[in-house]
mmCIF file of C-alpha atoms in Angstrom:
data_model
loop_
_atom_site.group_PDB
_atom_site.id
_atom_site.type_symbol
_atom_site.label_atom_id
_atom_site.label_comp_id
_atom_site.label_asym_id
_atom_site.label_seq_id
_atom_site.Cartn_x
_atom_site.Cartn_y
_atom_site.Cartn_z
ATOM 1 C CA UNK A 371 0.000 0.000 0.000
ATOM 2 C CA UNK A 372 1.112 3.559 -0.610
ATOM 3 C CA UNK A 373 1.584 5.855 2.408
ATOM 4 C CA UNK A 374 -1.537 7.782 1.333
ATOM 5 C CA UNK A 375 -3.571 4.560 1.132
ATOM 6 C CA UNK A 376 -2.452 3.672 4.659
ATOM 7 C CA UNK A 377 -3.708 7.045 5.869
ATOM 8 C CA UNK A 378 -7.107 6.506 4.266
ATOM 9 C CA UNK A 379 -7.314 3.012 5.754
ATOM 10 C CA UNK A 380 -6.604 4.458 9.200
ATOM 11 C CA UNK A 381 -9.338 7.073 8.614
ATOM 12 C CA UNK A 382 -11.805 4.305 7.718
ATOM 13 C CA UNK A 383 -11.005 2.457 10.946
ATOM 14 C CA UNK A 384 -11.270 5.685 12.938
ATOM 15 C CA UNK A 385 -14.718 6.370 11.480
ATOM 16 C CA UNK A 386 -15.865 2.971 12.735
ATOM 17 C CA UNK A 387 -14.248 3.485 16.160
ATOM 18 C CA UNK A 388 -15.905 6.900 16.565
ATOM 19 C CA UNK A 389 -19.315 5.527 15.600
ATOM 20 C CA UNK A 390 -18.898 2.645 18.050
ATOM 21 C CA UNK A 391 -17.831 5.000 20.837
ATOM 22 C CA UNK A 392 -20.942 7.116 20.315
ATOM 23 C CA UNK A 393 -23.205 4.072 20.253
ATOM 24 C CA UNK A 394 -21.430 1.946 22.890
ATOM 25 C CA UNK A 395 -20.481 -0.518 20.182
ATOM 26 C CA UNK A 396 -17.457 -2.771 19.722
ATOM 27 C CA UNK A 397 -14.006 -1.910 21.053
ATOM 28 C CA UNK A 398 -11.366 -0.359 18.823
ATOM 29 C CA UNK A 399 -9.339 -3.588 18.977
ATOM 30 C CA UNK A 400 -12.302 -5.603 17.738
ATOM 31 C CA UNK A 401 -13.111 -3.086 15.008
ATOM 32 C CA UNK A 402 -9.531 -3.086 13.701
ATOM 33 C CA UNK A 403 -9.340 -6.888 13.800
ATOM 34 C CA UNK A 404 -12.580 -7.184 11.840
ATOM 35 C CA UNK A 405 -11.444 -4.564 9.312
ATOM 36 C CA UNK A 406 -8.225 -6.449 8.611
ATOM 37 C CA UNK A 407 -9.992 -9.825 8.547
ATOM 38 C CA UNK A 408 -12.169 -8.556 5.716
ATOM 39 C CA UNK A 409 -9.087 -7.344 3.813
ATOM 40 C CA UNK A 410 -6.679 -10.241 3.930
ATOM 41 C CA UNK A 411 -4.696 -8.725 1.046
ATOM 42 C CA UNK A 412 -3.296 -6.118 3.464
ATOM 43 C CA UNK A 413 0.212 -7.230 4.431
ATOM 44 C CA UNK A 414 1.647 -7.331 7.950
ATOM 45 C CA UNK A 415 3.756 -4.170 7.539
ATOM 46 C CA UNK A 416 0.774 -2.261 6.225
ATOM 47 C CA UNK A 417 -1.356 -3.538 9.086
ATOM 48 C CA UNK A 418 1.121 -2.319 11.673
ATOM 49 C CA UNK A 419 1.445 1.066 9.995
ATOM 50 C CA UNK A 420 -2.330 1.531 9.651
ATOM 51 C CA UNK A 421 -2.978 0.508 13.236
ATOM 52 C CA UNK A 422 -0.207 2.788 14.530
ATOM 53 C CA UNK A 423 -1.689 5.744 12.653
ATOM 54 C CA UNK A 424 -5.207 5.065 13.914
ATOM 55 C CA UNK A 425 -4.129 4.628 17.536
ATOM 56 C CA UNK A 426 -1.904 7.693 17.384
ATOM 57 C CA UNK A 427 -4.939 9.710 16.324
ATOM 58 C CA UNK A 428 -7.111 8.177 19.059
ATOM 59 C CA UNK A 429 -4.557 9.104 21.707
ATOM 60 C CA UNK A 430 -4.121 12.605 20.281
ATOM 61 C CA UNK A 431 -7.775 13.673 20.367
ATOM 62 C CA UNK A 432 -9.268 14.608 23.716
ATOM 63 C CA UNK A 433 -12.879 15.237 22.719
ATOM 64 C CA UNK A 434 -14.523 12.647 20.494
ATOM 65 C CA UNK A 435 -13.759 13.716 16.900
ATOM 66 C CA UNK A 436 -16.462 14.532 14.394
ATOM 67 C CA UNK A 437 -14.920 12.025 11.959
ATOM 68 C CA UNK A 438 -11.873 9.882 11.332
ATOM 69 C CA UNK A 439 -10.660 12.462 8.814
ATOM 70 C CA UNK A 440 -10.895 15.224 11.419
ATOM 71 C CA UNK A 441 -8.925 13.049 13.842
ATOM 72 C CA UNK A 442 -6.199 12.390 11.278
ATOM 73 C CA UNK A 443 -6.047 16.055 10.305
ATOM 74 C CA UNK A 444 -5.326 16.840 13.950
ATOM 75 C CA UNK A 445 -2.124 14.808 13.612
ATOM 76 C CA UNK A 446 -1.061 16.727 10.509
ATOM 77 C CA UNK A 447 -0.720 19.910 12.558
ATOM 78 C CA UNK A 448 2.491 18.452 13.947
ATOM 79 C CA UNK A 449 3.520 16.346 10.928
ATOM 80 C CA UNK A 450 4.020 18.106 7.591
ATOM 81 C CA UNK A 451 4.822 14.803 5.844
ATOM 82 C CA UNK A 452 1.447 13.417 6.884
ATOM 83 C CA UNK A 453 -0.318 16.578 5.689
ATOM 84 C CA UNK A 454 1.253 16.165 2.249
ATOM 85 C CA UNK A 455 -0.500 12.803 1.853
ATOM 86 C CA UNK A 456 -3.916 14.518 1.695
ATOM 87 C CA UNK A 457 -3.378 15.050 -2.036
ATOM 88 C CA UNK A 458 -6.281 13.234 -3.675
ATOM 89 C CA UNK A 459 -4.131 10.407 -5.027
ATOM 90 C CA UNK A 460 -5.607 6.975 -5.774
ATOM 91 C CA UNK A 461 -6.799 5.154 -2.622
ATOM 92 C CA UNK A 462 -5.593 8.055 -0.497
ATOM 93 C CA UNK A 463 -7.490 10.825 1.307
ATOM 94 C CA UNK A 464 -9.237 13.385 -0.883
ATOM 95 C CA UNK A 465 -7.504 16.705 -1.193
ATOM 96 C CA UNK A 466 -7.933 19.294 1.550
ATOM 97 C CA UNK A 467 -10.576 21.954 1.325
ATOM 98 C CA UNK A 468 -10.567 25.247 3.227
ATOM 99 C CA UNK A 469 -12.277 25.224 6.614
ATOM 100 C CA UNK A 470 -12.403 21.462 7.107
ATOM 101 C CA UNK A 471 -13.095 20.398 10.718
ATOM 102 C CA UNK A 472 -10.031 19.383 12.702
ATOM 103 C CA UNK A 473 -10.331 17.443 15.942
ATOM 104 C CA UNK A 474 -9.154 18.947 19.227
ATOM 105 C CA UNK A 475 -6.001 17.661 20.884
ATOM 106 C CA UNK A 476 -6.167 16.754 24.567
ATOM 107 C CA UNK A 477 -5.996 14.016 27.138
ATOM 108 C CA UNK A 478 -9.756 13.458 27.408
ATOM 109 C CA UNK A 479 -13.079 15.258 27.182
ATOM 110 C CA UNK A 480 -12.897 18.426 29.252
ATOM 111 C CA UNK A 481 -15.092 17.188 32.093
ATOM 112 C CA UNK A 482 -12.825 14.176 32.557
ATOM 113 C CA UNK A 483 -9.673 16.293 32.508
ATOM 114 C CA UNK A 484 -11.233 18.445 35.230
ATOM 115 C CA UNK A 485 -12.170 15.377 37.261
ATOM 116 C CA UNK A 486 -8.639 14.017 37.093
ATOM 117 C CA UNK A 487 -7.144 17.397 37.970
ATOM 118 C CA UNK A 488 -9.414 17.583 41.009
ATOM 119 C CA UNK A 489 -7.687 14.496 42.422
ATOM 120 C CA UNK A 490 -4.255 16.109 42.030
ATOM 121 C CA UNK A 491 -3.270 14.628 38.677
ATOM 122 C CA UNK A 492 -1.272 17.270 36.796
ATOM 123 C CA UNK A 493 -0.714 17.604 33.062
ATOM 124 C CA UNK A 494 2.228 15.186 32.938
ATOM 125 C CA UNK A 495 0.362 12.562 34.943
ATOM 126 C CA UNK A 496 -2.711 12.897 32.753
ATOM 127 C CA UNK A 497 -0.662 12.625 29.560
ATOM 128 C CA UNK A 498 0.967 9.436 30.868
ATOM 129 C CA UNK A 499 -2.473 7.818 30.988
ATOM 130 C CA UNK A 500 -2.298 7.648 27.186
ATOM 131 C CA UNK A 501 1.201 6.211 26.835
ATOM 132 C CA UNK A 502 1.871 2.714 25.598
ATOM 133 C CA UNK A 503 1.476 0.045 28.253
ATOM 134 C CA UNK A 504 4.274 -2.471 28.859
ATOM 135 C CA UNK A 505 3.671 -6.203 29.093
ATOM 136 C CA UNK A 506 3.874 -7.552 32.636
ATOM 137 C CA UNK A 507 3.563 -11.165 33.686
ATOM 138 C CA UNK A 508 3.133 -12.818 37.079
ATOM 139 C CA UNK A 509 5.245 -15.879 37.866
ATOM 140 C CA UNK A 510 2.927 -18.558 39.210
ATOM 141 C CA UNK A 511 4.525 -19.482 42.517
ATOM 142 C CA UNK A 512 2.450 -22.683 42.614
ATOM 143 C CA UNK A 513 4.775 -23.951 39.879
ATOM 144 C CA UNK A 514 7.865 -21.736 39.742
ATOM 145 C CA UNK A 515 9.566 -18.614 41.092
ATOM 146 C CA UNK A 516 10.178 -15.258 39.472
ATOM 147 C CA UNK A 517 13.910 -16.005 39.214
ATOM 148 C CA UNK A 518 13.421 -19.442 37.712
ATOM 149 C CA UNK A 519 10.881 -18.127 35.232
ATOM 150 C CA UNK A 520 13.148 -15.285 34.135
ATOM 151 C CA UNK A 521 15.946 -17.758 33.442
ATOM 152 C CA UNK A 522 13.883 -19.798 30.980
ATOM 153 C CA UNK A 523 12.081 -17.013 29.096
ATOM 154 C CA UNK A 524 13.168 -16.505 25.461
ATOM 155 C CA UNK A 525 13.376 -12.699 25.818
ATOM 156 C CA UNK A 526 14.987 -10.386 28.402
ATOM 157 C CA UNK A 527 12.852 -9.446 31.401
ATOM 158 C CA UNK A 528 13.168 -7.258 34.450
ATOM 159 C CA UNK A 529 11.504 -7.463 37.864
ATOM 160 C CA UNK A 530 9.019 -4.795 38.924
ATOM 161 C CA UNK A 531 7.646 -3.739 42.318
ATOM 162 C CA UNK A 532 5.283 -6.702 42.665
ATOM 163 C CA UNK A 533 6.950 -9.764 44.229
ATOM 164 C CA UNK A 534 6.209 -12.134 41.325
ATOM 165 C CA UNK A 535 6.214 -9.653 38.418
ATOM 166 C CA UNK A 536 8.429 -9.517 35.356
ATOM 167 C CA UNK A 537 8.271 -6.881 32.630
ATOM 168 C CA UNK A 538 8.814 -7.937 29.020
ATOM 169 C CA UNK A 539 9.523 -5.923 25.873
ATOM 170 C CA UNK A 540 6.424 -4.320 24.395
ATOM 171 C CA UNK A 541 4.632 -6.402 21.807
ATOM 172 C CA UNK A 542 5.943 -9.725 23.141
ATOM 173 C CA UNK A 543 3.581 -12.574 22.261
ATOM 174 C CA UNK A 544 4.031 -14.217 25.651
ATOM 175 C CA UNK A 545 0.840 -16.274 25.536
ATOM 176 C CA UNK A 546 2.250 -18.248 22.589
ATOM 177 C CA UNK A 547 5.088 -19.672 24.705
ATOM 178 C CA UNK A 548 5.098 -23.179 26.126
ATOM 179 C CA UNK A 549 5.760 -21.718 29.590
ATOM 180 C CA UNK A 550 2.346 -20.078 29.415
ATOM 181 C CA UNK A 551 0.638 -23.277 28.314
ATOM 182 C CA UNK A 552 2.344 -25.038 31.232
ATOM 183 C CA UNK A 553 0.847 -22.512 33.640
ATOM 184 C CA UNK A 554 4.145 -21.009 34.751
ATOM 185 C CA UNK A 555 2.859 -17.444 34.414
ATOM 186 C CA UNK A 556 -0.151 -15.238 33.753
ATOM 187 C CA UNK A 557 -0.232 -11.917 31.931
ATOM 188 C CA UNK A 558 -1.106 -9.354 34.610
ATOM 189 C CA UNK A 559 -0.214 -5.684 35.082
ATOM 190 C CA UNK A 560 2.094 -4.930 37.992
ATOM 191 C CA UNK A 561 -0.544 -2.645 39.506
ATOM 192 C CA UNK A 562 -3.073 -5.464 39.553
ATOM 193 C CA UNK A 563 -0.508 -7.724 41.189
ATOM 194 C CA UNK A 564 0.266 -5.111 43.837
ATOM 195 C CA UNK A 565 -3.434 -4.787 44.630
ATOM 196 C CA UNK A 566 -3.620 -8.528 45.298
ATOM 197 C CA UNK A 567 -0.480 -8.353 47.426
ATOM 198 C CA UNK A 568 -2.029 -5.577 49.532
ATOM 199 C CA UNK A 569 -4.698 -7.992 50.818
ATOM 200 C CA UNK A 570 -1.900 -10.139 52.316
ATOM 201 C CA UNK A 571 -3.768 -13.428 52.100
ATOM 202 C CA UNK A 572 -2.165 -16.369 53.891
ATOM 203 C CA UNK A 573 -2.307 -20.153 53.442
ATOM 204 C CA UNK A 574 -5.249 -21.651 55.280
ATOM 205 C CA UNK A 575 -7.453 -18.552 55.136
ATOM 206 C CA UNK A 576 -11.010 -18.243 53.886
ATOM 207 C CA UNK A 577 -10.993 -15.744 51.013
ATOM 208 C CA UNK A 578 -13.597 -14.342 48.610
ATOM 209 C CA UNK A 579 -12.889 -12.670 45.262
ATOM 210 C CA UNK A 580 -16.260 -10.983 44.930
ATOM 211 C CA UNK A 581 -16.043 -9.492 41.414
ATOM 212 C CA UNK A 582 -13.755 -12.115 39.944
ATOM 213 C CA UNK A 583 -14.449 -11.677 36.229
ATOM 214 C CA UNK A 584 -12.268 -14.111 34.306
ATOM 215 C CA UNK A 585 -10.186 -14.736 37.417
ATOM 216 C CA UNK A 586 -6.823 -13.021 36.987
ATOM 217 C CA UNK A 587 -6.764 -11.847 40.595
ATOM 218 C CA UNK A 588 -8.305 -15.123 41.787
ATOM 219 C CA UNK A 589 -5.297 -16.996 40.431
ATOM 220 C CA UNK A 590 -2.921 -14.573 42.150
ATOM 221 C CA UNK A 591 -4.751 -15.112 45.453
ATOM 222 C CA UNK A 592 -4.649 -18.899 45.043
ATOM 223 C CA UNK A 593 -0.890 -18.747 44.514
ATOM 224 C CA UNK A 594 -0.396 -16.545 47.580
ATOM 225 C CA UNK A 595 -2.508 -19.005 49.607
ATOM 226 C CA UNK A 596 -0.460 -21.946 48.293
ATOM 227 C CA UNK A 597 -3.771 -23.673 47.518
ATOM 228 C CA UNK A 598 -4.409 -24.016 51.249
ATOM 229 C CA UNK A 599 -7.708 -22.787 52.657
ATOM 230 C CA UNK A 600 -10.933 -21.832 50.896
ATOM 231 C CA UNK A 601 -11.113 -19.493 47.925
ATOM 232 C CA UNK A 602 -14.438 -18.465 46.380
ATOM 233 C CA UNK A 603 -14.608 -16.556 43.084
ATOM 234 C CA UNK A 604 -17.943 -14.857 42.280
ATOM 235 C CA UNK A 605 -19.358 -12.738 39.487
ATOM 236 C CA UNK A 606 -22.638 -11.869 37.806
ATOM 237 C CA UNK A 607 -21.099 -12.247 34.307
ATOM 238 C CA UNK A 608 -21.484 -15.873 33.258
ATOM 239 C CA UNK A 609 -19.321 -15.598 30.138
ATOM 240 C CA UNK A 610 -16.350 -14.152 32.005
ATOM 241 C CA UNK A 611 -16.612 -16.448 35.022
ATOM 242 C CA UNK A 612 -16.785 -19.528 32.795
ATOM 243 C CA UNK A 613 -13.223 -18.796 31.671
ATOM 244 C CA UNK A 614 -11.846 -19.280 35.171
ATOM 245 C CA UNK A 615 -11.959 -23.095 35.549
ATOM 246 C CA UNK A 616 -9.750 -23.673 32.488
ATOM 247 C CA UNK A 617 -7.340 -20.960 33.597
ATOM 248 C CA UNK A 618 -7.227 -22.408 37.106
ATOM 249 C CA UNK A 619 -6.567 -25.894 35.750
ATOM 250 C CA UNK A 620 -3.647 -24.624 33.688
ATOM 251 C CA UNK A 621 -2.232 -22.788 36.709
ATOM 252 C CA UNK A 622 -2.833 -25.672 39.126
ATOM 253 C CA UNK A 623 -4.937 -23.321 41.268
ATOM 254 C CA UNK A 624 -7.825 -24.367 43.490
ATOM 255 C CA UNK A 625 -10.864 -22.087 43.600
ATOM 256 C CA UNK A 626 -14.617 -22.545 43.797
ATOM 257 C CA UNK A 627 -16.726 -20.448 41.418
ATOM 258 C CA UNK A 628 -20.226 -19.144 42.041
ATOM 259 C CA UNK A 629 -22.366 -17.280 39.516
ATOM 260 C CA UNK A 630 -24.510 -14.627 41.202
ATOM 261 C CA UNK A 631 -27.817 -13.205 40.062
ATOM 262 C CA UNK A 632 -27.979 -9.396 40.056
ATOM 263 C CA UNK A 633 -30.102 -8.191 42.949
ATOM 264 C CA UNK A 634 -29.862 -11.528 44.761
ATOM 265 C CA UNK A 635 -26.150 -11.524 45.553
ATOM 266 C CA UNK A 636 -26.511 -11.353 49.358
ATOM 267 C CA UNK A 637 -29.093 -14.138 49.333
ATOM 268 C CA UNK A 638 -26.850 -16.344 47.202
ATOM 269 C CA UNK A 639 -23.876 -15.692 49.496
ATOM 270 C CA UNK A 640 -25.750 -16.178 52.766
ATOM 271 C CA UNK A 641 -23.581 -19.190 53.666
ATOM 272 C CA UNK A 642 -20.488 -16.953 53.476
ATOM 273 C CA UNK A 643 -21.883 -14.054 55.516
ATOM 274 C CA UNK A 644 -19.470 -12.962 58.231
ATOM 275 C CA UNK A 645 -17.023 -15.846 57.788
ATOM 276 C CA UNK A 646 -14.308 -14.647 55.373
ATOM 277 C CA UNK A 647 -10.858 -13.741 56.629
ATOM 278 C CA UNK A 648 -10.322 -11.594 53.544
ATOM 279 C CA UNK A 649 -12.493 -10.269 50.728
ATOM 280 C CA UNK A 650 -11.286 -8.729 47.479
ATOM 281 C CA UNK A 651 -13.732 -6.290 45.869
ATOM 282 C CA UNK A 652 -12.444 -5.441 42.386
ATOM 283 C CA UNK A 653 -15.414 -3.213 41.633
ATOM 284 C CA UNK A 654 -16.763 -2.389 38.165
ATOM 285 C CA UNK A 655 -15.531 1.076 37.220
ATOM 286 C CA UNK A 656 -14.994 3.656 34.496
ATOM 287 C CA UNK A 657 -11.531 2.289 33.674
ATOM 288 C CA UNK A 658 -9.795 5.684 33.546
ATOM 289 C CA UNK A 659 -6.622 3.952 34.707
ATOM 290 C CA UNK A 660 -6.549 1.648 31.672
ATOM 291 C CA UNK A 661 -6.557 4.207 28.857
ATOM 292 C CA UNK A 662 -3.056 3.117 27.815
ATOM 293 C CA UNK A 663 -4.647 -0.151 26.671
ATOM 294 C CA UNK A 664 -8.048 1.183 25.576
ATOM 295 C CA UNK A 665 -7.571 4.865 24.685
ATOM 296 C CA UNK A 666 -10.953 5.212 22.970
ATOM 297 C CA UNK A 667 -12.684 4.258 26.245
ATOM 298 C CA UNK A 668 -12.508 7.885 27.402
ATOM 299 C CA UNK A 669 -14.828 8.864 24.542
ATOM 300 C CA UNK A 670 -17.484 6.449 25.827
ATOM 301 C CA UNK A 671 -17.789 7.878 29.327
ATOM 302 C CA UNK A 672 -20.385 10.366 30.533
ATOM 303 C CA UNK A 673 -20.891 11.933 33.971
ATOM 304 C CA UNK A 674 -24.109 9.912 34.297
ATOM 305 C CA UNK A 675 -22.241 6.687 33.598
ATOM 306 C CA UNK A 676 -19.603 7.471 36.234
ATOM 307 C CA UNK A 677 -22.431 8.118 38.697
ATOM 308 C CA UNK A 678 -23.944 4.718 37.831
ATOM 309 C CA UNK A 679 -20.588 3.079 38.445
ATOM 310 C CA UNK A 680 -20.332 4.779 41.843
ATOM 311 C CA UNK A 681 -23.752 3.404 42.783
ATOM 312 C CA UNK A 682 -22.698 -0.109 41.773
ATOM 313 C CA UNK A 683 -19.407 0.276 43.634
ATOM 314 C CA UNK A 684 -21.136 1.287 46.847
ATOM 315 C CA UNK A 685 -23.382 -1.771 46.472
ATOM 316 C CA UNK A 686 -20.579 -4.309 46.003
ATOM 317 C CA UNK A 687 -18.512 -2.704 48.775
ATOM 318 C CA UNK A 688 -21.382 -3.157 51.236
ATOM 319 C CA UNK A 689 -21.957 -6.671 49.920
ATOM 320 C CA UNK A 690 -18.294 -7.572 50.387
ATOM 321 C CA UNK A 691 -18.243 -6.073 53.869
ATOM 322 C CA UNK A 692 -21.084 -8.377 54.855
ATOM 323 C CA UNK A 693 -18.889 -11.402 54.114
ATOM 324 C CA UNK A 694 -16.002 -10.361 56.376
ATOM 325 C CA UNK A 695 -15.702 -11.924 59.833
ATOM 326 C CA UNK A 696 -14.966 -9.768 62.884
ATOM 327 C CA UNK A 697 -11.261 -8.938 62.726
ATOM 328 C CA UNK A 698 -11.146 -9.703 59.005
ATOM 329 C CA UNK A 699 -10.216 -7.402 56.161
ATOM 330 C CA UNK A 700 -11.426 -6.198 52.796
ATOM 331 C CA UNK A 701 -9.560 -4.664 49.880
ATOM 332 C CA UNK A 702 -11.553 -2.343 47.631
ATOM 333 C CA UNK A 703 -10.033 -1.849 44.156
ATOM 334 C CA UNK A 704 -10.898 0.215 41.097
ATOM 335 C CA UNK A 705 -8.822 0.772 37.975
ATOM 336 C CA UNK A 706 -10.029 4.373 38.000
ATOM 337 C CA UNK A 707 -8.424 7.598 39.162
ATOM 338 C CA UNK A 708 -11.636 9.588 39.602
ATOM 339 C CA UNK A 709 -12.283 10.584 43.218
ATOM 340 C CA UNK A 710 -15.954 9.607 43.214
ATOM 341 C CA UNK A 711 -15.018 6.007 42.445
ATOM 342 C CA UNK A 712 -12.116 5.874 44.909
ATOM 343 C CA UNK A 713 -11.366 7.913 48.020
ATOM 344 C CA UNK A 714 -14.719 9.697 48.134
ATOM 345 C CA UNK A 715 -16.663 6.452 47.890
ATOM 346 C CA UNK A 716 -14.579 4.736 50.585
ATOM 347 C CA UNK A 717 -14.910 7.740 52.900
ATOM 348 C CA UNK A 718 -18.678 7.575 52.469
ATOM 349 C CA UNK A 719 -18.639 3.870 53.323
ATOM 350 C CA UNK A 720 -16.580 4.444 56.469
ATOM 351 C CA UNK A 721 -18.849 7.285 57.543
ATOM 352 C CA UNK A 722 -21.920 5.097 57.213
ATOM 353 C CA UNK A 723 -20.595 1.775 58.532
ATOM 354 C CA UNK A 724 -19.692 1.480 62.209
ATOM 355 C CA UNK A 725 -16.850 -0.840 63.150
ATOM 356 C CA UNK A 726 -14.715 -0.365 60.046
ATOM 357 C CA UNK A 727 -11.426 1.476 59.630
ATOM 358 C CA UNK A 728 -8.883 2.031 56.861
ATOM 359 C CA UNK A 729 -5.421 0.531 57.296
ATOM 360 C CA UNK A 730 -2.106 1.805 55.893
ATOM 361 C CA UNK A 731 -0.935 0.021 52.749
ATOM 362 C CA UNK A 732 2.721 -0.585 51.937
ATOM 363 C CA UNK A 733 3.443 -2.395 48.684
ATOM 364 C CA UNK A 734 6.621 -0.633 47.548
ATOM 365 C CA UNK A 735 4.834 1.709 45.145
ATOM 366 C CA UNK A 736 2.005 4.224 45.017
ATOM 367 C CA UNK A 737 1.094 7.310 47.016
ATOM 368 C CA UNK A 738 -1.468 7.744 49.749
ATOM 369 C CA UNK A 739 -4.695 9.528 48.863
ATOM 370 C CA UNK A 740 -7.582 9.626 51.306
ATOM 371 C CA UNK A 741 -8.141 6.251 52.983
ATOM 372 C CA UNK A 742 -6.105 4.352 50.404
ATOM 373 C CA UNK A 743 -3.317 4.210 47.842
ATOM 374 C CA UNK A 744 -3.105 5.369 44.240
ATOM 375 C CA UNK A 745 -0.906 3.969 41.473
ATOM 376 C CA UNK A 746 -0.378 5.881 38.226
ATOM 377 C CA UNK A 747 1.490 5.240 34.982
ATOM 378 C CA UNK A 748 3.547 8.420 35.505
ATOM 379 C CA UNK A 749 4.825 7.633 38.996
ATOM 380 C CA UNK A 750 4.630 3.851 39.146
ATOM 381 C CA UNK A 751 4.769 2.630 35.517
ATOM 382 C CA UNK A 752 1.572 0.649 36.116
ATOM 383 C CA UNK A 753 -2.021 1.018 35.066
ATOM 384 C CA UNK A 754 -3.918 3.534 37.170
ATOM 385 C CA UNK A 755 -5.405 2.017 40.334
ATOM 386 C CA UNK A 756 -6.939 3.096 43.596
ATOM 387 C CA UNK A 757 -7.218 0.621 46.453
ATOM 388 C CA UNK A 758 -8.141 0.836 50.098
ATOM 389 C CA UNK A 759 -7.628 -1.804 52.793
ATOM 390 C CA UNK A 760 -10.379 -1.886 55.397
ATOM 391 C CA UNK A 761 -10.622 -3.966 58.569
ATOM 392 C CA UNK A 762 -13.687 -4.941 60.579
ATOM 393 C CA UNK A 763 -13.557 -4.500 64.340
ATOM 394 C CA UNK A 764 -13.787 -7.528 66.623
#
């Protein structure tokens, strides 16, 4: 493909991504994969170049663009060579016309930028939310150690702040390795691993992963517990939870799964009420801390949606608290950096629930904010997380 044809292809993908963002449709990754699947004649180099252009434009535009062309034109303001490709050549973008709309550069829609700034995130920290994420893996201590795993990997790695974490070169296809098939590691961001470590589960304990999803944190908890004790993984999403048994089998991890019905969660967990030593509440959230992986996600959010998330978070936090025994502990986690989903929500819980207090967290990274800890890409080279460790009085 010519450079101009690559630009037009990126514009076509951007048009689909923008439409999906407005209509809560498919993710950008899925849209790009489908676009390339329908055009198998596009070679691997062209695919990489087209994808890089599209994702560069997504990261560049704060407000949702009016079109893929407007998004790409925003990039040309800093790239004269790219601007020259809007020349009307075959398969390329049509020639420029005066007064065409150009998308606005920025980190996110203005209301989100203001929300992040209100929590103390400056311009550099906000910009880092749109960088390129590294690839982190967690050595499965049920089968190996971080040092032993590093010695057998086919690419260089380096340890990170989490006790079992290794960081690999970007773009590494780690899940294609035999070590992955053998269950020696899981792909998991260092921040996610640190959140699990903050709960400090021990062998022999009774532990609940309340919003387990596909079970990444469940597997980390099972490894920390050395498969000794009871571990229950719950979720209301059948499709995601059904992935856990196969993952657990590969990892050699022991965990019970329980599918919950929305609105009946407490009833379906009545046999676990007040008995857990530790509960992990990885609450559904806006995902503002994961924009490095899903940069178009910031175009999908609205203030009303964040408010709905906060309502759901308060619900699952109360639900998780009801499972904790006297003297037990709970870790509340969101991969969001908005105050209403993190410190504000936890402060409201503590104000309304007698017998609970926040505990200091020390995991070798992060900074204290309210009754918890915050991790950011800028300071910690992780996804953005907020977590708070709460204990129930005897």
